[in-house]
PDB file of C-alpha atoms and ligand atoms in Angstrom:
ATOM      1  CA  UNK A   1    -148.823  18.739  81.491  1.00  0.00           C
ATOM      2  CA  UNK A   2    -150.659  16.889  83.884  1.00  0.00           C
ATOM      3  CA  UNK A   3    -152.543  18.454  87.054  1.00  0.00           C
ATOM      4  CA  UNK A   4    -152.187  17.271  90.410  1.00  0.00           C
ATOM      5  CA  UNK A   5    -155.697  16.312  90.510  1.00  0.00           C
ATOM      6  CA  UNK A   6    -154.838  14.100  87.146  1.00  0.00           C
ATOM      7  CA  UNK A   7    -152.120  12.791  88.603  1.00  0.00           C
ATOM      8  CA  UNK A   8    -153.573  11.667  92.129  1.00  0.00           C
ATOM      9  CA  UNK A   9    -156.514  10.246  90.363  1.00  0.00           C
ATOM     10  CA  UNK A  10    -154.400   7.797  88.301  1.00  0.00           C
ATOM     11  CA  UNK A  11    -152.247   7.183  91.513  1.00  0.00           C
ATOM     12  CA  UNK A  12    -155.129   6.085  93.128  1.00  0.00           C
ATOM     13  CA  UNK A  13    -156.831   4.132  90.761  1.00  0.00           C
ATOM     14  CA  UNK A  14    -153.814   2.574  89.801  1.00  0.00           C
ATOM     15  CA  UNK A  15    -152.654   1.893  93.703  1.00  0.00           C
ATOM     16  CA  UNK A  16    -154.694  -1.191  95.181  1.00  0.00           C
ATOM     17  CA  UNK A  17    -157.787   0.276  97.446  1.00  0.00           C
ATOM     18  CA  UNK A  18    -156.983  -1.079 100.595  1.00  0.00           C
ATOM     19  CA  UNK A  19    -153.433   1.207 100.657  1.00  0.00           C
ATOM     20  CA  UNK A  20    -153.475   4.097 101.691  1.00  0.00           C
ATOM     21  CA  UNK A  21    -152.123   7.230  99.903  1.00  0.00           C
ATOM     22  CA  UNK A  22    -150.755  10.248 102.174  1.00  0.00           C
ATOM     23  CA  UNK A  23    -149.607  13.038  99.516  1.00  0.00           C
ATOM     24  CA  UNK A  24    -146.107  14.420 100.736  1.00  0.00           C
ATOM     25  CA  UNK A  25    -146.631  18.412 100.146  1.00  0.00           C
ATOM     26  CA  UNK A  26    -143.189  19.150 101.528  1.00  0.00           C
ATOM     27  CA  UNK A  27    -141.435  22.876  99.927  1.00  0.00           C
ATOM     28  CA  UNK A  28    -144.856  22.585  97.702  1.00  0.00           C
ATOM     29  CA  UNK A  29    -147.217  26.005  97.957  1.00  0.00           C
ATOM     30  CA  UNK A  30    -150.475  25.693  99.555  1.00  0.00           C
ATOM     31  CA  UNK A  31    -151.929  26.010  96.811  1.00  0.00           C
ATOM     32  CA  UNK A  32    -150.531  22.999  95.519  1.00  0.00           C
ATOM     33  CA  UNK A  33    -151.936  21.176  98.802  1.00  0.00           C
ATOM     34  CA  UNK A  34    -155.451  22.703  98.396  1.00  0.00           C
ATOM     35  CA  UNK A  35    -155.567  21.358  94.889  1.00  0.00           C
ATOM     36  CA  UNK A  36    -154.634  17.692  95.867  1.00  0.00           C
ATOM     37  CA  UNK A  37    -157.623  18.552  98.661  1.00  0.00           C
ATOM     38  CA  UNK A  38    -160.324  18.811  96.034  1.00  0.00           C
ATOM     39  CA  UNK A  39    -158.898  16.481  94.431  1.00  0.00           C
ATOM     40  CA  UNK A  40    -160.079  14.127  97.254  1.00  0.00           C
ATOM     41  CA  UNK A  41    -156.494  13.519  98.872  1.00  0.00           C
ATOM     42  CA  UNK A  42    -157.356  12.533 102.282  1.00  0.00           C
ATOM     43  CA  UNK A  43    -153.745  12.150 104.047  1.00  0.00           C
ATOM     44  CA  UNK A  44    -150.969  15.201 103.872  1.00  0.00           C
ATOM     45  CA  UNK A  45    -147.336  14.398 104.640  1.00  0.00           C
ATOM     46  CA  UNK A  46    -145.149  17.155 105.483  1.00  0.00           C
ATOM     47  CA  UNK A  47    -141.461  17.095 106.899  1.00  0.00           C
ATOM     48  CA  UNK A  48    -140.988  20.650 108.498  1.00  0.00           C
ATOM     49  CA  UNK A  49    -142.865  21.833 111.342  1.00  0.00           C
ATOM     50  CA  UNK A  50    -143.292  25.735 110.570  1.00  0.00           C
ATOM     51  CA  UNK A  51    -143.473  25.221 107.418  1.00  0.00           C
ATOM     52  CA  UNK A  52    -146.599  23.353 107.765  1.00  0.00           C
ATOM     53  CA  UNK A  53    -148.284  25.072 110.220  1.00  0.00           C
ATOM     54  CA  UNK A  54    -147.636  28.375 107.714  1.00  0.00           C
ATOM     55  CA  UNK A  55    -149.529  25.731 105.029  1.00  0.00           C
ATOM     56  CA  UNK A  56    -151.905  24.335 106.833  1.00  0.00           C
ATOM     57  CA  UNK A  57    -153.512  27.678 107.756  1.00  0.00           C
ATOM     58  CA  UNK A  58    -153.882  28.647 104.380  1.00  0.00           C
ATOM     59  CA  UNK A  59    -154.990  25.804 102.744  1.00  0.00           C
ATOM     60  CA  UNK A  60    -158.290  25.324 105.108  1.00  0.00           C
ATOM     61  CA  UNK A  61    -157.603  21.708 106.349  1.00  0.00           C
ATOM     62  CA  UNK A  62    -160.543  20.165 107.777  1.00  0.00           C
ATOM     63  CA  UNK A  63    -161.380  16.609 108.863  1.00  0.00           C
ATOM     64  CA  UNK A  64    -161.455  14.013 108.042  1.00  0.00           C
ATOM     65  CA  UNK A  65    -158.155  15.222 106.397  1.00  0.00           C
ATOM     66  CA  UNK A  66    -155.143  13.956 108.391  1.00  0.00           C
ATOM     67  CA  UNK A  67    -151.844  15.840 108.674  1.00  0.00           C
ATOM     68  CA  UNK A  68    -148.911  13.286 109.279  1.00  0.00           C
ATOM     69  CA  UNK A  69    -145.659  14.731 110.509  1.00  0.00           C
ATOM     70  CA  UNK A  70    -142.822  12.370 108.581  1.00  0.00           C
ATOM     71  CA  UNK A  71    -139.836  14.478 109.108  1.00  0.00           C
ATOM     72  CA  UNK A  72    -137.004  13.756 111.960  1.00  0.00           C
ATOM     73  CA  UNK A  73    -138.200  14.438 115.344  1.00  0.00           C
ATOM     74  CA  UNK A  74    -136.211  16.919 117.143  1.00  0.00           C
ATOM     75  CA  UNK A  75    -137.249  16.445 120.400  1.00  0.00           C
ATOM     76  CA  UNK A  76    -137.185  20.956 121.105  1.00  0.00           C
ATOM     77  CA  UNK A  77    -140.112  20.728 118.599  1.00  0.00           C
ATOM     78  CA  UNK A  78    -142.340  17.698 120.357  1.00  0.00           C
ATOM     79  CA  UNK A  79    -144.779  20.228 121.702  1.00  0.00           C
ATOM     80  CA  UNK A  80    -144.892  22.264 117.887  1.00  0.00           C
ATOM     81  CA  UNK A  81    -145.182  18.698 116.208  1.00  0.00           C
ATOM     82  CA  UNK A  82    -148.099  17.276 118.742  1.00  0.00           C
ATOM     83  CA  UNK A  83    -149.706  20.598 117.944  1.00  0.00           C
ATOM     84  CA  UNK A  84    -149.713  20.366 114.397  1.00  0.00           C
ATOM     85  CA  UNK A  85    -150.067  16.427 113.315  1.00  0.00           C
ATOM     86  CA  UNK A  86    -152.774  14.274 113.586  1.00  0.00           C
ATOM     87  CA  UNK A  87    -150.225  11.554 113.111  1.00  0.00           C
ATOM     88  CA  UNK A  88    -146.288  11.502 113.983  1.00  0.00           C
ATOM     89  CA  UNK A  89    -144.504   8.696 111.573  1.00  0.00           C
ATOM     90  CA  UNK A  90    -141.390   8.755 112.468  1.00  0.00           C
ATOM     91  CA  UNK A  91    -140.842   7.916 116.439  1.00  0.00           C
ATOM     92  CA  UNK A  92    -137.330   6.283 116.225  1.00  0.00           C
ATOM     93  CA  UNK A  93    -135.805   6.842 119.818  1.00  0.00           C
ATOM     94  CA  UNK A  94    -136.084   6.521 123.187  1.00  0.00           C
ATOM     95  CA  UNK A  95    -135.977  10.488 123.644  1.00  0.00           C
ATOM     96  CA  UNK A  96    -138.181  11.372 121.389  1.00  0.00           C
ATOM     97  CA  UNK A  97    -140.963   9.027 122.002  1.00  0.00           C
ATOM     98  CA  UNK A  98    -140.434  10.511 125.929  1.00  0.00           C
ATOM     99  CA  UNK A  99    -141.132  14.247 124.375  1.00  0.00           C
ATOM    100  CA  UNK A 100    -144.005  13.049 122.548  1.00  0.00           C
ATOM    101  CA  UNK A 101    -145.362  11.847 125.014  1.00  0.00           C
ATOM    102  CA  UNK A 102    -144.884  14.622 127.253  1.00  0.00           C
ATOM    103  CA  UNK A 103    -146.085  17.043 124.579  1.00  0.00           C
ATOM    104  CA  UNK A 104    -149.226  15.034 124.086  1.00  0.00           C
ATOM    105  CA  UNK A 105    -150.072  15.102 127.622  1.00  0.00           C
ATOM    106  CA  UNK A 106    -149.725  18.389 128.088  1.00  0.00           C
ATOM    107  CA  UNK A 107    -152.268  19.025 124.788  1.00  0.00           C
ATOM    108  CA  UNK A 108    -154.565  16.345 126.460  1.00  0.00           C
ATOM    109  CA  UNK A 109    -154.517  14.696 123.571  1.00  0.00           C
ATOM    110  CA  UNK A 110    -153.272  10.829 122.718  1.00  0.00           C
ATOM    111  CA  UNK A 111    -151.380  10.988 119.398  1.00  0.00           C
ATOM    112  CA  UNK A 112    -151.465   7.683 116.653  1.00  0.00           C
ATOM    113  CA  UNK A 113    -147.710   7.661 115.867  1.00  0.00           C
ATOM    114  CA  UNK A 114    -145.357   5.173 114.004  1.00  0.00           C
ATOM    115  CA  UNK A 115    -142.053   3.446 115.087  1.00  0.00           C
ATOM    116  CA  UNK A 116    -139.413   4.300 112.210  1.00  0.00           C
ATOM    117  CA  UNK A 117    -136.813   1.265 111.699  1.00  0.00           C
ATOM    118  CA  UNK A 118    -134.190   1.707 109.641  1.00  0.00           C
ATOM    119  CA  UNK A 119    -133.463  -0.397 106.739  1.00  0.00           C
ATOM    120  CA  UNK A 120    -130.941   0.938 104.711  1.00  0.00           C
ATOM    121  CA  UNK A 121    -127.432   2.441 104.966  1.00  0.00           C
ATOM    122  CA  UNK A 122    -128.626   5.563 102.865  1.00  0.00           C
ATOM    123  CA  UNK A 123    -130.951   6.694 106.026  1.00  0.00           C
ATOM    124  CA  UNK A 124    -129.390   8.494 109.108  1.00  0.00           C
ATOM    125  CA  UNK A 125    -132.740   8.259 110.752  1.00  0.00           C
ATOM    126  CA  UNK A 126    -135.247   5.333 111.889  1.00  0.00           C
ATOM    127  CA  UNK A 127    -134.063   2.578 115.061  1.00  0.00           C
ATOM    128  CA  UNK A 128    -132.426  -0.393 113.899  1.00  0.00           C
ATOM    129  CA  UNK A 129    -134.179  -3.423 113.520  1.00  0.00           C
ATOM    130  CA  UNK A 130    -132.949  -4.736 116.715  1.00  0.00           C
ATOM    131  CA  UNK A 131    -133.794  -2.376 119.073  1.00  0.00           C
ATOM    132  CA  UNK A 132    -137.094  -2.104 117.395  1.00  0.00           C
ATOM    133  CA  UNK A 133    -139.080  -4.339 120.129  1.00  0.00           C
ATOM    134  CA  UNK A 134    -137.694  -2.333 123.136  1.00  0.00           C
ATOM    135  CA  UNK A 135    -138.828   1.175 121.315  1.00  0.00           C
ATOM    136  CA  UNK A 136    -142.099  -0.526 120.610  1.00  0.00           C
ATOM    137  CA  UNK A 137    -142.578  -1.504 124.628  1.00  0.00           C
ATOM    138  CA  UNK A 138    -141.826   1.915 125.452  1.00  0.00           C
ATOM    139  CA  UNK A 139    -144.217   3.316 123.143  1.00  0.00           C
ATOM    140  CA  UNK A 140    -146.972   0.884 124.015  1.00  0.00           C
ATOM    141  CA  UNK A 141    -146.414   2.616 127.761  1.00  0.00           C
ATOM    142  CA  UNK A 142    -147.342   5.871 127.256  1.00  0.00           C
ATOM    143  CA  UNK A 143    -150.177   6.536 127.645  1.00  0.00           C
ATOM    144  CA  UNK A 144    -151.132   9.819 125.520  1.00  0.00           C
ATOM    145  CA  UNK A 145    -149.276   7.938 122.665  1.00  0.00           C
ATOM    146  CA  UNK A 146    -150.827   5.187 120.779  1.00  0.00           C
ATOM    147  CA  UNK A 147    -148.230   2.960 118.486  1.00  0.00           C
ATOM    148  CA  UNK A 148    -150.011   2.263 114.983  1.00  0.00           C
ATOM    149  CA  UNK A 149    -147.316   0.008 113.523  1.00  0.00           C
ATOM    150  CA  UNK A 150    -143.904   0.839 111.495  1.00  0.00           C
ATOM    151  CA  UNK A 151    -142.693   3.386 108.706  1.00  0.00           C
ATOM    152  CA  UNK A 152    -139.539   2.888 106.919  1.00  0.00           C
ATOM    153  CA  UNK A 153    -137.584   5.075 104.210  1.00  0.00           C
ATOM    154  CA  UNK A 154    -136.035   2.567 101.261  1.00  0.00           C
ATOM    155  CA  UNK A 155    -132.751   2.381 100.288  1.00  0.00           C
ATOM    156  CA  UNK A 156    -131.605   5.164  97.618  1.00  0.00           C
ATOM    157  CA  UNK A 157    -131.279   3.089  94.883  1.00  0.00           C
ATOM    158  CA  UNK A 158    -132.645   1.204  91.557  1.00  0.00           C
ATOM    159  CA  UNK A 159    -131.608  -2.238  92.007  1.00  0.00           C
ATOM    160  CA  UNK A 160    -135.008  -3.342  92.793  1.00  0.00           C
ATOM    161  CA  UNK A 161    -133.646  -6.655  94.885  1.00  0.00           C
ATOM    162  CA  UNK A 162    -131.932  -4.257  97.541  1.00  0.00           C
ATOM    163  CA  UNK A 163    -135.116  -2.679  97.426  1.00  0.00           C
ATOM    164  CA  UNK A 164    -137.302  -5.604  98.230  1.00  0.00           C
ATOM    165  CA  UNK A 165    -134.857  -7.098 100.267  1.00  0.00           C
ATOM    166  CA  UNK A 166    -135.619  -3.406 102.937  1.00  0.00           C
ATOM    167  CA  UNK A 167    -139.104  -3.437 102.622  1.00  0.00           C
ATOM    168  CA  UNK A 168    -139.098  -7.361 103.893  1.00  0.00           C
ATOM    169  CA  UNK A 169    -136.709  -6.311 106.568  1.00  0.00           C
ATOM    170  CA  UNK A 170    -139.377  -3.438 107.019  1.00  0.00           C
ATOM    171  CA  UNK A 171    -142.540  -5.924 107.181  1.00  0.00           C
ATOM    172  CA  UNK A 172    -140.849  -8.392 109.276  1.00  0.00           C
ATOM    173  CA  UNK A 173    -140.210  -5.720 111.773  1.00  0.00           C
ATOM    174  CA  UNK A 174    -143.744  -4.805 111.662  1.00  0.00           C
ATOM    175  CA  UNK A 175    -145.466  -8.360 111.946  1.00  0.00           C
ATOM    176  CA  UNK A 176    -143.639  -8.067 115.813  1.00  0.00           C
ATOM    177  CA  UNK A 177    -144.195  -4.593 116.448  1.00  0.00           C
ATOM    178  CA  UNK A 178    -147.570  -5.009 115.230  1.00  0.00           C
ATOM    179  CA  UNK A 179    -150.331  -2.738 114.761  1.00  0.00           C
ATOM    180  CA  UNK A 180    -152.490  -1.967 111.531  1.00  0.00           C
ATOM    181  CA  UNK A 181    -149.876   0.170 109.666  1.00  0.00           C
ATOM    182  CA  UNK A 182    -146.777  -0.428 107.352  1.00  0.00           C
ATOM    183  CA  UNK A 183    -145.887   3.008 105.712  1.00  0.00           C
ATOM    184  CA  UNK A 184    -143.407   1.999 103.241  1.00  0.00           C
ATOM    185  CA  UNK A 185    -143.131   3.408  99.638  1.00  0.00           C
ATOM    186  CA  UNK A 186    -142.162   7.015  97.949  1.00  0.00           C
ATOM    187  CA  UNK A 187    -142.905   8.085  94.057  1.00  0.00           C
ATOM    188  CA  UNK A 188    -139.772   6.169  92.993  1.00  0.00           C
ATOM    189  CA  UNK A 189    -140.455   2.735  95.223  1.00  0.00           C
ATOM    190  CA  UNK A 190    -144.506   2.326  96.021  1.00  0.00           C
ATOM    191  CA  UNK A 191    -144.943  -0.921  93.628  1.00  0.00           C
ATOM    192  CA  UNK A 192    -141.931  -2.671  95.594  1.00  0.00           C
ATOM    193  CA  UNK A 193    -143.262  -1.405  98.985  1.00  0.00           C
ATOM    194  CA  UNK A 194    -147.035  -2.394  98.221  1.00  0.00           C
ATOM    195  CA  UNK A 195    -145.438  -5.933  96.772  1.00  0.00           C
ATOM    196  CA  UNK A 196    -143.802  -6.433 100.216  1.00  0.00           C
ATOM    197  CA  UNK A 197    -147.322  -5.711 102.309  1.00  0.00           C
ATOM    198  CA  UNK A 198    -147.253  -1.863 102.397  1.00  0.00           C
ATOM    199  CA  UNK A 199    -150.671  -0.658 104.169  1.00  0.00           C
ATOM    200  CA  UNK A 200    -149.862   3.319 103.491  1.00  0.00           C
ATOM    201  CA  UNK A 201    -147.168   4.745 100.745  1.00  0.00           C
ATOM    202  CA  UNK A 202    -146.178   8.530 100.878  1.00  0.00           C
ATOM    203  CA  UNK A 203    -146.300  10.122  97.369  1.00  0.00           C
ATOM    204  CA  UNK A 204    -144.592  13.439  96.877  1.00  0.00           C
ATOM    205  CA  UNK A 205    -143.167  14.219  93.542  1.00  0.00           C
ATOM    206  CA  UNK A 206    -145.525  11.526  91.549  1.00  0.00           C
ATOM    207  CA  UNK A 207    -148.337  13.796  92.625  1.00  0.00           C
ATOM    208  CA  UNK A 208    -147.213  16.981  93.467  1.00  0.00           C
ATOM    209  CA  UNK A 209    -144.529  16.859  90.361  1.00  0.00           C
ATOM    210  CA  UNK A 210    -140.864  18.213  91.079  1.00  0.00           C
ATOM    211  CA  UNK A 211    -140.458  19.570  94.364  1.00  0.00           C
ATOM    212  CA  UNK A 212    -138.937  23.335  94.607  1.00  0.00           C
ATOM    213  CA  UNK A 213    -135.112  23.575  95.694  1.00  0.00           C
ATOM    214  CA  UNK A 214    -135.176  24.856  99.769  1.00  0.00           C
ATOM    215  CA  UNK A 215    -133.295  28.203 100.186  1.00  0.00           C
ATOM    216  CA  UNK A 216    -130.265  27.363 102.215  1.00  0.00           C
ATOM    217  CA  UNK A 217    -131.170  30.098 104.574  1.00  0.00           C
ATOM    218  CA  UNK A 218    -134.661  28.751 105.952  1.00  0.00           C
ATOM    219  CA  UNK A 219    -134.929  27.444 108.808  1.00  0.00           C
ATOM    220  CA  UNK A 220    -135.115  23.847 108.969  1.00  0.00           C
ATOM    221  CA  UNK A 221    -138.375  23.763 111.163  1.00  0.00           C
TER     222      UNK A 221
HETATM  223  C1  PLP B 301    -140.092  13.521 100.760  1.00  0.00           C
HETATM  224  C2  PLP B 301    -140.558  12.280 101.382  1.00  0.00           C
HETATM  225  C3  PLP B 301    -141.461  11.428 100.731  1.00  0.00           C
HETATM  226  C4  PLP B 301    -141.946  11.648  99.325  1.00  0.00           C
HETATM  227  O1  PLP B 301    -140.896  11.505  98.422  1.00  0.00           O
HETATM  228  P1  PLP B 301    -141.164  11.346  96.832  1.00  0.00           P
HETATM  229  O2  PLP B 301    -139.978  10.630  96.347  1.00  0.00           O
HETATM  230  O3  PLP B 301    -141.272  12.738  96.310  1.00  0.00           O
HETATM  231  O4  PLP B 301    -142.412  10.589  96.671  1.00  0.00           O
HETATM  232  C5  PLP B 301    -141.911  10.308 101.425  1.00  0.00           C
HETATM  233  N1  PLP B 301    -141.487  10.030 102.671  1.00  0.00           N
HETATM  234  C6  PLP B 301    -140.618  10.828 103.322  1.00  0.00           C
HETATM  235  C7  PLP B 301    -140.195  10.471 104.703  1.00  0.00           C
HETATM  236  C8  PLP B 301    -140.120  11.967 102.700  1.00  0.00           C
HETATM  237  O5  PLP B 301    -139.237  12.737 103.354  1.00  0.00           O
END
């Protein structure tokens, strides 16, 4: 079977250099995340705020490693998440780009973060493409908040066409949002996404193999 640090080293010689790679450790041990460390992994993704801050103690994160937060923001968590993330991806309303910002003020600290559009009927999450420029104006006025460009979750699906037909959507969205990042691309999708201008894909089970089932009982955070 292959190691993590086997399988991140053929992701990223096999991904073209100027995309970047942020290894999703979600449900994963930390022991899983301080493999893909050594391994020279220099971007984390993680989806649930307790649970990484539980992780991230443990698995000694140090710069230049960058933690991005891609779960849903709930906006009773803004301070936790502003706390804990170097990077938030997935911005994607008015209210919780205003506790963000809040959160971030209150740290003293301006936050990179990403406008999430949605794309695809399978998503509950992300702004739709037409409200896109507003969020982006609002974001571009706060001013402990600093708008890096777009993420976007692809359709659930195989038929490659739908698939490259989202991630256009996704780019076009981003060429008038603008700034230097398209996140677009999971394990199942990343050759689509990087086809369609994809600056930044977010590789979970490709790296980190299957991902453990979540107990029922935790708590979502
Ligand atoms: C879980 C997750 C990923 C990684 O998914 P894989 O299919 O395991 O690569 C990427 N992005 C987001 C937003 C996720 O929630």
């Amino acid at each position: 079977m292959e190691t993590v640090a086997q399988r991140y080293a053929r992701l990223r010689a096999e991904v073209p250099a100027h995309v970047a790679i942020v290894a999703v450790s979600k449900l994963q041990p930390a022991e899983a995340v301080r493999e893909a460390l050594r391994a020279g992994v220099t971007d984390v993704g993680e989806n649930y705020v307790q649970e990484a801050r539980k992780k991230f103690a443990l698995a000694d994160f140090l710069p230049p490693v960058r933690r991005h937060f891609i779960g849903h923001v709930q906006t009773n968590k803004a301070r936790a998440i502003a706390a804990t993330f170097d990077m938030v991806q997935t911005v994607d309303r008015p209210q919780a780009a205003e506790a963000l910002e809040k959160a971030a003020a209150a740290l003293g600290k301006v936050l990179p973060v990403l406008l999430q559009v949605n794309i695809s009927q399978s998503d509950r999450f992300g702004c739709s493409p037409a409200a896109a420029s507003r969020l982006a104006m609002q974001l571009r006025g706060c001013s402990n908040l600093r708008l890096d460009g777009v993420m976007a979750i692809g359709p659930l699906t195989d038929r490659s066409s739908e698939i490259a037909a989202a991630f256009t959507l996704a780019a076009s969205v981003w060429q008038s949002v603008g700034g230097p990042i398209l996140s677009i691309g999971m394990s199942g999708d990343w050759r689509e996404a990087v086809a369609a201008g994809s600056t930044m894909i977010r590789l979970g089970s490709s790296i980190f193999g299957p991902r453990p089932v979540r107990a029922a009982s935790n708590d979502p955070g």
